[in-house]
Amino acid sequence: QTKTISGIISDQNGIPLEKATIKVKGGKASATSDANGSFKLAVPDGATTLEVSYVGMKPVTVSIEGKQSVLVTLNVTDSKLNEVVVIGYGTARRSDVSSAVSSIKAKDLKDLPVAGIDQALQGKVAGVSITNNSGQPGGGVSIRVRGITSVNGNEPLYVIDGVPILTNTTSTSQDQLGGKAGQTQQSVMATLNPADIASIDILKDASAQAIYGSLGANGVVLITTKRGRSGEGKFSYDVYHGWQNITKKLPVMNLRQYAEYYNSIVPEVRAAGGGLDTIGELKDPSVLGKGTDWQNEIYQTGKIDNHQLAFSGGQGKTVYYFSLNYFDQTGILLGSKFNRYAGRFSLDQQVKSWLKAGISTNLSRSNQRVTLADGVETPTAIVLYNSPATPVKGPNGQYITTTSLGSTTFGNSNSNPIATALLRNVKAIQSKAFGNIYTDVQFTKYLSLRNEVNYDFQLTENSAFQPYYVNEATNQVVLAPSRLREDRNTSFYWALRNYLTYNQSFGKHAINAVVGHEAQASHWDNKFVSVTNLTLNLQSSNAGTVDVSQTGGQKGDWSMESYFARATYTYDNRYSLSGSIRRDGSSSFGPNSRWGNFSAVSAGWTVTNEKFAQNWKIVDYLKFRVGAGSAGNQNSPVQNAYSTNIRLFSVAPFGAGGVPANVGNPNLSWEAVKTYNAGVDLSFIKKRIELSVDLYKKTTTNMILSTTLPVFVGLDPNPPNAAYKEIEPPVTNAGEMTNTGIDINLTTYNIQRSDFTWKTNIIFSRYRNELVKLNAPGALLRGAEQDFTGSASVVNITQAGRAVGTFYGYVTDGLFRNMSELNNGTNWGLAVGPQGIYLGDIRYKDLSGPDGKPDGKIGSEDVTFIGDPNPKFTYGITNSFTYKGFDFSFFLQGVQGSKIFNWTRKYTESLSSVYLNQSTKVMERYTSSNTGASIPRYNQWNNNNTRNSDRYIEDGSYLRIQNISIGYNFPAKWINKAKMSNARLYLSAQNIKTFTNYSGYDPEIGSFNKNVLSQNVDNGHYPNPRTITVGANIEF
Amino acid sequence: MKTINKYIAYGIIGVATLASCNKSFLDHPSENNPTLDTYYNTADQVLKATGYLYNSVWYDYQDKAFHAIGETLAGNMLTETGPNYGSGSYNLFTVLSTDPLVSSCWQSLYKVAGTATVLINTFEQKKGKATETNYLNQGIAEARFMRGAAYFTIARTFGDVPIVTDPVALAGSGNYSVPRYFQKDVLQFALEDFRFAEQNLPAVPAEKGRVCKYSAAGMMAKLYLYRKDYDSAKIYAQRVISSGNYDLYPDYAQMFTSSKANNNVESLFALQWIAAGGYSYANPIQVYAAPSTLLKPVVGTGYSSVYPTLDMLKAYDANDQRRQWSVMEHGFKRTDWTNINFPSGFVYDTTGTAYEDATHFRNGTRSNSLKYVVGTGSNGEALSSNGSSDICTYILRYADVLLIYAEAVLGNSASTADASALTAFNKVHNRNHNFSDVPVTSLTKAIILHERRVEFAFEGDSWFDIQRQGFAYAKSVINAQERGTLNGDGTVNHAAANLNSESQLFLPIPQSETVSDPKLLEPAVAYY
Amino acid sequence: KDTGMDNPSANKLSPEKGSGGDVLTLTGSDLAGVTSIVFETDSVRCLFNPTLNTENAVIFRVPDTASGGQQNIIFKNSKGKQWLVPFNVIAVANITNAFPLDFQAGSTITLTGINLESVSKVMLDGTTDVATIVSKEKKKLVLKMPSTTANTCKLVITNSSGTMTTTQVFTYITNAYGIFTDAFPTGMDDWSWSLTNSTSSSNIIAGTSSLQAAYNGDWGGMQLHWGTAIDLTPYKYVTFYIKGADVDKKMKFNFNWTNDQTLTIPANVWTYYKIDLGIFKNNGVSALNTFVMQINESPKTLYFDDILLVK
Ligand SMILES: [Ca+2]
Ligand SMILES: [Ca+2]
């Protein structure tokens, strides 16, 4: 005889749980809850207890004695082992996963006042290094999954609810307005509201990535956004307000110090036979003030405001979620801003018992104002060497550039950094709509089909404007000419995806299989116009003269078609085996090599589920994982590189025509990445300690490389670089790079009492990058940096046998301190003498010569590798505490063993022009009366002392108190009166203190425009700010 | 129920697969441009491609290296001492292999050669497929002229250098090491290109401003002179003179300050600039050479980064009007050049006390070169946004051919009174009644070299005239020059160059190149 | 809050006297926020660099245009407070322009420049001859010239601050050979073509008349011829004034048809030309036979005066 028990299963928030398993204890009867969390189960009369379980939740037992119905609440388990992992085209339980996948939940990223989720992940995921490339609001962030995969793009594939985000966010290069370009690569994630994110899963090894085939090799970041849950509607409001400031200022001279410096240089120059006069105003430094503190002028207190409204809920067969977000940030550097309006909507409907359908839409509009930074003539750099004697504005209240003391001119004649920062208006406005529509068809209990259409529409409106500005009193030209550049780029992406999922357990066997097909295509269209001499400085392309050479358009499209399959077999929760295969066809390659295959296998053995382990005392869980697989990259630096394209030009002396744009390579194909991964997951002492360790070796072959030829070949020597309109050399598949590393994730639950908990999470990542070979012996890739005045010099070199982007320069050997050192027979490259090479100048080591041996001469052959910008390891330590209503977290993040090329010192310690302001350190330079100095003498006659050398290489290691936050949850009895279900107040501080020996603003430099070939070069860098935030989360 | 579901579902899959099964789904040739297969099938397409070689490919050489090498090394101009010009290293002969202009000169000239080479090879391939090949041959000849001009300049600037004739093959080879070849072989290589051009280009250019048979003959004469092959130099100079197609332009000053004189009767080969094209298309010389008082209120430039030396100013004979035709000095006035500060005409005023203010300008020699300075645009000259212009840069003009002829006739003699040589020489010397039409009656090497210095001052070629006389001569001339500047009170802050090694006659190969091709550090080898 | 400008108090100005361009340092307290510095005599405003102004000091330079003599310097700050500091400006005369550049006994010369109001004496350099001061203002000085023995001279000007010598050189017409002063000399024939020469009394530099040259054909020429050539040995320069037509004109000028010079004659104004005779002498012209002024293209009327051969 049986009786029927019914009930509803929900989570701790009351949200019904679908597909929870309900079993009779000691019996065979079982049932699964439906979308409303309800179930019906026929149980034997004698049954007294039900066991209810759900993936990622702590199982519970419920007494049914004398009951017809039960309400069961399940709580999310803290244990990572039970969490659901998104693995691409499906999900899996963590315990079934045998590849390297890292997951992070929204709650671990809360309280961080960041524009984009990419920034929030810093230091949180083992094997994933995240660097802010700029302190610019909305600025670029580099994410590297397990080291440097390629010398090409290294950014992972972002997939948001199944929609791959395939566009970059790029602002207009500021050299359009004259001067330097600045960083143009901005954060693509900043257009997405981080508060809508529920969880993030990162596929780190090829056995996981292979399912994404030719797009997955740099890692795949799968972002799952929040969706509604059935139950009473909820309404939440999150708000925070933050203040930002610069963490430190560099010690450059004030006016008084500068006057002393100037006065001390006069006799030095005269002694060397040069002419330099004293200046009346500077003769008595004691009456001078501090002059203009240019750093004070350009850095301000930044502000952040964020408001988020979210509504969610559902009834019966319908659930919904929608949110609105407003984010507004003013940067610490004058003129830099970012704001975003975002809305998100999702609806899921159980149409039939066997058919579910849903839609989600994200709308956002972000508006970024970019201040010119990163480069020698950018405001960030000029403030360091501009004269403290020059005022920001003249007596008439208008900006000036230079000022004269007697007949000597001070200041930067070509720009006033404050005017440049404030008057230039460089904006990147992105309007974006993306989302998907899906149906899920449940054919049988075990077989379902998902059909999905994705779309991504983007309108990018970039502009760069500068007014004509003349100081009316002095007629000094501060900014000229007036100029406006406007770019409009529209792109439309769609994907159509169908896949079958088969999921069945029988006895001890469990099978999960996916097979599917995907087609995707994108079209983009760009138009740009430049106008100069704008009437009344009107910011309109109607108001000036069109610059024909900078006006035009381009368009393009691409498509991909793919077939994929994955199967996972698990036996008795002890052994699991998984395999996947994907076949991709891409329009990026020619007909010869359009299709590529990617496959992977991985296996897991859960030792603790073996009989012999049943009685292990200490170890609760032990699992070994091994995997191998291949994934690809199809980022070609040149479009349609498989054919020789003709570049059409409109401006030429004898009229419009065409010249070869590139040398085609019809066989161009994928870049291939193979990863071998071995991991262990451990949990011991009653799950107090959880440890995951992964070892990997990642080998990239067939890198898509532009052939880098010597300049004298006459093709583009620095490909890909369309800017100079050189003929691009062929793009080939060549080279090999390896990354070997270890990722460790350790979580300890130190205290777990009902009123007090303390949890510690430690992340450790280490990799060693080695470029094994490039496309030719001796081939190299250069990372150039613009010199004091704009000509590029090589700083980073990427060459076989070294890490990517290794620094390159002369090796210093102290200073010349007596004449015999100068006259020891070595040819120092310049004649010995006061205006040549002389006492107090830097001595470089003669390391080589034309035949590879020291030749008694300082020259090109003596340049060598002088430092590796890649860190030895990175780490993050998070401690979280809860005490009654309070929560507290403390997050440290660090980088060890990286080197920085402190280019900034090339001007603050240049000692090459008496009119430039300098670091206060130059007071201790070498002089005839300070011959023990370590800083070289003043030398305005040649650039011996400012050659690229290890003089500028500094240790970039740091340990940063990245975040401290404290929050308070108001007790339910208080807030219920206000009909609130939850209310939390918090205070958070970011980038609080950095322990480092680095002498610049900030050891977190990153890569210029995300390019791994030029990383950790500090040249007028926009430093990361310190942020203090107060915020509240309120839920009704 | 389930059967129906399946049909629906399979239906969806079917539609999806059909949509993408279309064969052309993955075909996306560029929507922006043709490809090699579909192009260079008409004479016009080839002609427009070679037209490209007269302009932006030369830019990085033209903007700064042109003066720093051709004029500053020669002692005709000083450069600013900022790092833009290698910290003034050209002033004092202390140029390093990391020097920015060493790089930009090398890169630009090899870009000219490389682009020309790609076009030559592309047209050669097209010849195999085309029925009518004459236009392709013309294109090859014009491109070879340009390549010759590039290698001629490279060989004179750097000495022993690599030669590349098939960049595509080199790129495919995987081994990019190329040795340096003896300078004489590089000159021979350039000569072969000119010779091909001389034999295949038309006698009259296809369009005004393009090179023709006589442009090539003139370049050959110049190259022969460099090799001291006076007989050949004379033959080819004579060939140009006898053509009757060329003459001197009567107004020397206008020739260098107005784009209206572009491609005039004196011009055999000139770079063609386009102000409307903006940066890298327009002639930037006045941006760097003009004083700020002229250009700064208009376009923000006029850097006076290069300006005449005191030695150069002294070199003009008292009666030589080319001084005022070539140099702005105090009191210089152009009523047709106006700007906000000079509404009734620009005046070059050096009486200020500071380096510059809105209306006064006082550089180290109180002078600026006038050549290729076209003013503020107020007289109708087109300017780009930074003040670059349309004016063509003369690489070979008829005056050069005449003086080459005179020098070739003189040959190794101490002096000559040969009538044809004197006629050629005096045509230049007495242009526009200069020296009151008083002719020179006997020629020596010194007279000819002096004439060349003042005639071609600031045109980027002077250093090669000194260099080709050899080290001893160069040393004696260079080290004796006044390369100093005037102090505030008008006294001279003396400076002199130190040319003490024969290697200083050539610039070092850029360090970035020797890094990627260490063979460049090895001794040169023979090409032929 | 102390703004550093509530109670300005000047302690010391150093130095206490000086001339245009000298650096002055005023020290004291509450001196911040200076918005204007004015030298009291004639209210001469001083442009200064605000970065050189602190609570305890103001550093500035004596303006080149400051008037000489003991006076106050008036400081004002952004709160409207004002204070005075005494200072003695040493301001010798400075002549930027002189007209005309030649003279006879009794003719007048107008000098323009600065610091001319206190001029007490004007002497002809190298002589003891003194000019009579007709009128003096800060920027203008009118002189009546004496007779002298000099052929040319500079002027030595003394004012309350000191003595200076002009850079301008003046020609004593009486000691020069006049090709035209108020009339053509005897022994000269007017061989001009496409040109009518006459005298004018309305456009003159000196004396009673100028030479009105009405060119009436393209490439018209003034050709003045001497049957007996004038030996150029004693003469160093040829000088003359030309008043331009309504547009700029080019003029070809030579002696004896040798070594053509091109002059640009600005429109509507008198322009002074001083040409070194070396350019003719070095080309074999030792004596003047023919004086040529040939107009460039379309004809216009121009005026000449004081065409002189100067020793
Ligand atoms: Ca060496
Ligand atoms: Ca008279």
CSV table of N, CA and C in Angstrom, one decimal, chain B residues 193-282:
chain,number,residue,atom,x,y,z
B,193,ASP,N,69.5,50.3,-62.6
B,193,ASP,CA,68.1,50.7,-62.6
B,193,ASP,C,67.9,52.0,-63.4
B,194,PHE,N,68.8,52.9,-63.2
B,194,PHE,CA,68.7,54.2,-64.0
B,194,PHE,C,68.9,53.9,-65.5
B,195,ARG,N,69.8,53.0,-65.8
B,195,ARG,CA,70.0,52.7,-67.2
B,195,ARG,C,68.8,52.1,-67.9
B,196,PHE,N,68.2,51.2,-67.1
B,196,PHE,CA,66.9,50.6,-67.6
B,196,PHE,C,65.9,51.7,-67.9
B,197,ALA,N,65.8,52.6,-66.9
B,197,ALA,CA,64.8,53.6,-67.0
B,197,ALA,C,65.1,54.5,-68.2
B,198,GLU,N,66.4,54.8,-68.4
B,198,GLU,CA,66.9,55.7,-69.5
B,198,GLU,C,66.5,55.1,-70.8
B,199,GLN,N,66.6,53.8,-70.9
B,199,GLN,CA,66.3,53.1,-72.2
B,199,GLN,C,64.8,52.8,-72.4
B,200,ASN,N,64.0,52.9,-71.3
B,200,ASN,CA,62.6,52.4,-71.5
B,200,ASN,C,61.6,53.5,-71.2
B,201,LEU,N,62.0,54.6,-70.6
B,201,LEU,CA,61.0,55.7,-70.3
B,201,LEU,C,60.9,56.6,-71.5
B,202,PRO,N,59.7,57.2,-71.7
B,202,PRO,CA,59.6,58.1,-72.9
B,202,PRO,C,60.4,59.4,-72.7
B,203,ALA,N,60.7,60.0,-73.9
B,203,ALA,CA,61.5,61.3,-73.8
B,203,ALA,C,60.7,62.4,-73.1
B,204,VAL,N,59.5,62.4,-73.3
B,204,VAL,CA,58.6,63.4,-72.6
B,204,VAL,C,57.8,62.6,-71.6
B,205,PRO,N,57.7,63.1,-70.4
B,205,PRO,CA,57.0,62.4,-69.3
B,205,PRO,C,55.5,62.2,-69.7
B,206,ALA,N,55.0,61.1,-69.2
B,206,ALA,CA,53.6,60.7,-69.5
B,206,ALA,C,52.7,61.8,-68.9
B,207,GLU,N,53.1,62.4,-67.8
B,207,GLU,CA,52.3,63.5,-67.2
B,207,GLU,C,53.4,64.4,-66.6
B,208,LYS,N,53.0,65.7,-66.5
B,208,LYS,CA,53.9,66.6,-65.9
B,208,LYS,C,54.2,66.2,-64.5
B,209,GLY,N,55.5,66.2,-64.2
B,209,GLY,CA,55.9,65.8,-62.8
B,209,GLY,C,56.5,64.4,-62.7
B,210,ARG,N,56.2,63.6,-63.8
B,210,ARG,CA,56.7,62.2,-63.7
B,210,ARG,C,58.1,62.3,-64.3
B,211,VAL,N,58.9,61.2,-64.1
B,211,VAL,CA,60.2,61.2,-64.6
B,211,VAL,C,60.2,60.6,-66.1
B,212,CYS,N,61.2,61.0,-66.8
B,212,CYS,CA,61.3,60.5,-68.2
B,212,CYS,C,62.7,60.1,-68.5
B,213,LYS,N,63.0,59.8,-69.7
B,213,LYS,CA,64.3,59.3,-70.2
B,213,LYS,C,65.4,60.3,-69.7
B,214,TYR,N,65.2,61.6,-69.8
B,214,TYR,CA,66.3,62.5,-69.4
B,214,TYR,C,66.4,62.6,-67.9
B,215,SER,N,65.4,62.4,-67.2
B,215,SER,CA,65.5,62.3,-65.7
B,215,SER,C,66.5,61.3,-65.3
B,216,ALA,N,66.4,60.1,-66.0
B,216,ALA,CA,67.3,59.0,-65.8
B,216,ALA,C,68.7,59.3,-66.2
B,217,ALA,N,68.8,59.9,-67.4
B,217,ALA,CA,70.1,60.3,-67.9
B,217,ALA,C,70.8,61.3,-66.9
B,218,GLY,N,70.0,62.2,-66.4
B,218,GLY,CA,70.6,63.2,-65.4
B,218,GLY,C,71.1,62.5,-64.2
B,219,MET,N,70.3,61.5,-63.7
B,219,MET,CA,70.7,60.8,-62.5
B,219,MET,C,72.0,60.0,-62.8
B,220,MET,N,72.0,59.4,-63.9
B,220,MET,CA,73.2,58.7,-64.3
B,220,MET,C,74.5,59.6,-64.3
B,221,ALA,N,74.3,60.8,-64.9
B,221,ALA,CA,75.4,61.7,-64.9
B,221,ALA,C,75.9,62.0,-63.4
B,222,LYS,N,74.9,62.2,-62.6
B,222,LYS,CA,75.2,62.5,-61.2
B,222,LYS,C,75.9,61.3,-60.5
B,223,LEU,N,75.5,60.1,-60.8
B,223,LEU,CA,76.1,58.9,-60.2
B,223,LEU,C,77.5,58.7,-60.7
B,224,TYR,N,77.7,59.0,-62.0
B,224,TYR,CA,79.0,58.8,-62.6
B,224,TYR,C,80.0,59.8,-62.0
B,225,LEU,N,79.5,61.0,-61.7
B,225,LEU,CA,80.3,62.0,-61.1
B,225,LEU,C,80.8,61.5,-59.7
B,226,TYR,N,79.8,60.9,-59.0
B,226,TYR,CA,80.1,60.3,-57.7
B,226,TYR,C,81.3,59.3,-57.9
B,227,ARG,N,81.2,58.6,-59.0
B,227,ARG,CA,82.3,57.5,-59.2
B,227,ARG,C,83.5,58.1,-59.8
B,228,LYS,N,83.5,59.4,-60.1
B,228,LYS,CA,84.7,60.1,-60.7
B,228,LYS,C,84.9,59.6,-62.2
B,229,ASP,N,83.8,59.1,-62.8
B,229,ASP,CA,83.8,58.7,-64.2
B,229,ASP,C,83.4,59.9,-65.0
B,230,TYR,N,84.3,60.8,-65.2
B,230,TYR,CA,84.0,62.1,-65.7
B,230,TYR,C,83.5,62.0,-67.2
B,231,ASP,N,84.1,61.0,-67.9
B,231,ASP,CA,83.7,60.9,-69.3
B,231,ASP,C,82.2,60.5,-69.4
B,232,SER,N,81.8,59.5,-68.6
B,232,SER,CA,80.4,59.1,-68.7
B,232,SER,C,79.5,60.2,-68.2
B,233,ALA,N,79.9,60.8,-67.1
B,233,ALA,CA,79.1,61.9,-66.5
B,233,ALA,C,78.9,63.0,-67.6
B,234,LYS,N,79.9,63.3,-68.3
B,234,LYS,CA,79.8,64.3,-69.4
B,234,LYS,C,78.8,63.9,-70.5
B,235,ILE,N,78.9,62.6,-70.9
B,235,ILE,CA,78.1,62.1,-71.9
B,235,ILE,C,76.6,62.2,-71.5
B,236,TYR,N,76.3,61.8,-70.3
B,236,TYR,CA,74.9,61.8,-69.9
B,236,TYR,C,74.4,63.2,-69.6
B,237,ALA,N,75.2,64.1,-69.0
B,237,ALA,CA,74.8,65.5,-68.8
B,237,ALA,C,74.6,66.1,-70.2
B,238,GLN,N,75.5,65.8,-71.1
B,238,GLN,CA,75.3,66.4,-72.4
B,238,GLN,C,74.0,66.0,-73.1
B,239,ARG,N,73.7,64.7,-72.8
B,239,ARG,CA,72.4,64.2,-73.4
B,239,ARG,C,71.2,65.0,-72.9
B,240,VAL,N,71.2,65.3,-71.7
B,240,VAL,CA,70.1,66.1,-71.1
B,240,VAL,C,70.1,67.5,-71.7
B,241,ILE,N,71.3,68.1,-71.8
B,241,ILE,CA,71.5,69.5,-72.3
B,241,ILE,C,71.0,69.5,-73.7
B,242,SER,N,71.5,68.6,-74.5
B,242,SER,CA,71.2,68.6,-75.9
B,242,SER,C,69.7,68.3,-76.3
B,243,SER,N,69.0,67.8,-75.3
B,243,SER,CA,67.6,67.5,-75.6
B,243,SER,C,66.8,68.8,-75.8
B,244,GLY,N,67.3,69.8,-75.3
B,244,GLY,CA,66.6,71.1,-75.4
B,244,GLY,C,65.3,71.2,-74.7
B,245,ASN,N,65.1,70.2,-73.9
B,245,ASN,CA,63.8,70.1,-73.1
B,245,ASN,C,63.8,70.9,-71.8
B,246,TYR,N,65.0,71.4,-71.4
B,246,TYR,CA,65.1,72.0,-70.1
B,246,TYR,C,65.8,73.3,-70.1
B,247,ASP,N,65.5,74.1,-69.2
B,247,ASP,CA,66.1,75.4,-69.0
B,247,ASP,C,66.1,75.8,-67.5
B,248,LEU,N,66.8,76.9,-67.2
B,248,LEU,CA,66.7,77.4,-65.8
B,248,LEU,C,65.4,78.2,-65.7
B,249,TYR,N,64.8,78.0,-64.5
B,249,TYR,CA,63.6,78.8,-64.2
B,249,TYR,C,64.1,80.2,-63.8
B,250,PRO,N,63.5,81.3,-64.4
B,250,PRO,CA,64.1,82.6,-64.2
B,250,PRO,C,64.0,83.1,-62.8
B,251,ASP,N,63.0,82.8,-62.0
B,251,ASP,CA,62.9,83.4,-60.7
B,251,ASP,C,63.2,82.4,-59.6
B,252,TYR,N,64.5,82.5,-59.2
B,252,TYR,CA,65.0,81.5,-58.2
B,252,TYR,C,64.2,81.5,-56.9
B,253,ALA,N,63.9,82.7,-56.4
B,253,ALA,CA,63.1,82.8,-55.1
B,253,ALA,C,61.8,82.1,-55.3
B,254,GLN,N,61.1,82.4,-56.3
B,254,GLN,CA,59.8,81.8,-56.5
B,254,GLN,C,59.8,80.3,-56.6
B,255,MET,N,60.9,79.8,-57.3
B,255,MET,CA,61.1,78.4,-57.5
B,255,MET,C,61.0,77.6,-56.2
B,256,PHE,N,61.4,78.3,-55.1
B,256,PHE,CA,61.5,77.6,-53.8
B,256,PHE,C,60.5,78.0,-52.8
B,257,THR,N,59.6,79.0,-53.2
B,257,THR,CA,58.6,79.5,-52.2
B,257,THR,C,57.2,79.4,-52.7
B,258,SER,N,57.0,78.8,-53.9
B,258,SER,CA,55.7,78.7,-54.4
B,258,SER,C,55.5,77.4,-55.1
B,259,SER,N,54.3,76.8,-54.8
B,259,SER,CA,54.0,75.6,-55.5
B,259,SER,C,53.6,75.9,-56.9
B,260,LYS,N,53.4,77.1,-57.3
B,260,LYS,CA,53.1,77.5,-58.6
B,260,LYS,C,54.2,77.1,-59.6
B,261,ALA,N,55.4,77.0,-59.0
B,261,ALA,CA,56.6,76.7,-59.8
B,261,ALA,C,56.8,75.2,-59.9
B,262,ASN,N,55.9,74.4,-59.3
B,262,ASN,CA,56.1,73.0,-59.3
B,262,ASN,C,56.3,72.4,-60.7
B,263,ASN,N,57.2,71.5,-60.9
B,263,ASN,CA,57.5,70.8,-62.1
B,263,ASN,C,57.7,71.8,-63.3
B,264,ASN,N,58.5,72.8,-63.0
B,264,ASN,CA,58.8,73.8,-64.0
B,264,ASN,C,59.9,73.3,-64.9
B,265,VAL,N,60.3,74.1,-65.8
B,265,VAL,CA,61.2,73.7,-66.9
B,265,VAL,C,62.6,73.2,-66.4
B,266,GLU,N,62.9,73.6,-65.2
B,266,GLU,CA,64.2,73.2,-64.6
B,266,GLU,C,64.2,71.9,-63.9
B,267,SER,N,63.0,71.4,-63.6
B,267,SER,CA,62.8,70.2,-62.8
B,267,SER,C,62.9,68.9,-63.6
B,268,LEU,N,63.9,68.0,-63.2
B,268,LEU,CA,64.0,66.7,-63.9
B,268,LEU,C,63.4,65.6,-63.1
B,269,PHE,N,63.5,65.8,-61.8
B,269,PHE,CA,62.9,64.8,-60.9
B,269,PHE,C,62.6,65.5,-59.5
B,270,ALA,N,61.4,65.4,-59.1
B,270,ALA,CA,61.0,66.1,-57.9
B,270,ALA,C,60.0,65.2,-57.2
B,271,LEU,N,60.0,65.2,-55.9
B,271,LEU,CA,59.0,64.5,-55.1
B,271,LEU,C,57.8,65.4,-55.1
B,272,GLN,N,56.6,64.7,-55.2
B,272,GLN,CA,55.4,65.4,-55.4
B,272,GLN,C,54.5,65.4,-54.2
B,273,TRP,N,54.3,66.5,-53.6
B,273,TRP,CA,53.6,66.6,-52.3
B,273,TRP,C,52.2,67.1,-52.5
B,274,ILE,N,51.3,66.7,-51.5
B,274,ILE,CA,49.9,67.1,-51.6
B,274,ILE,C,49.5,67.6,-50.2
B,275,ALA,N,49.3,68.9,-50.1
B,275,ALA,CA,48.9,69.5,-48.9
B,275,ALA,C,47.5,68.9,-48.4
B,276,ALA,N,46.6,68.7,-49.3
B,276,ALA,CA,45.3,68.2,-48.9
B,276,ALA,C,45.4,66.8,-48.3
B,277,GLY,N,46.5,66.1,-48.6
B,277,GLY,CA,46.6,64.7,-48.0
B,277,GLY,C,47.0,64.7,-46.6
B,278,GLY,N,47.5,65.9,-46.1
B,278,GLY,CA,47.9,65.9,-44.7
B,278,GLY,C,49.2,65.2,-44.4
B,279,TYR,N,49.3,64.8,-43.1
B,279,TYR,CA,50.5,64.2,-42.6
B,279,TYR,C,51.0,63.1,-43.5
B,280,SER,N,52.2,63.1,-43.9
B,280,SER,CA,52.9,62.1,-44.7
B,280,SER,C,52.6,62.2,-46.2
B,281,TYR,N,51.7,63.1,-46.5
B,281,TYR,CA,51.5,63.3,-48.0
B,281,TYR,C,52.0,64.7,-48.4
B,282,ALA,N,52.1,65.6,-47.4
B,282,ALA,CA,52.4,67.0,-47.7
B,282,ALA,C,53.8,67.3,-47.4
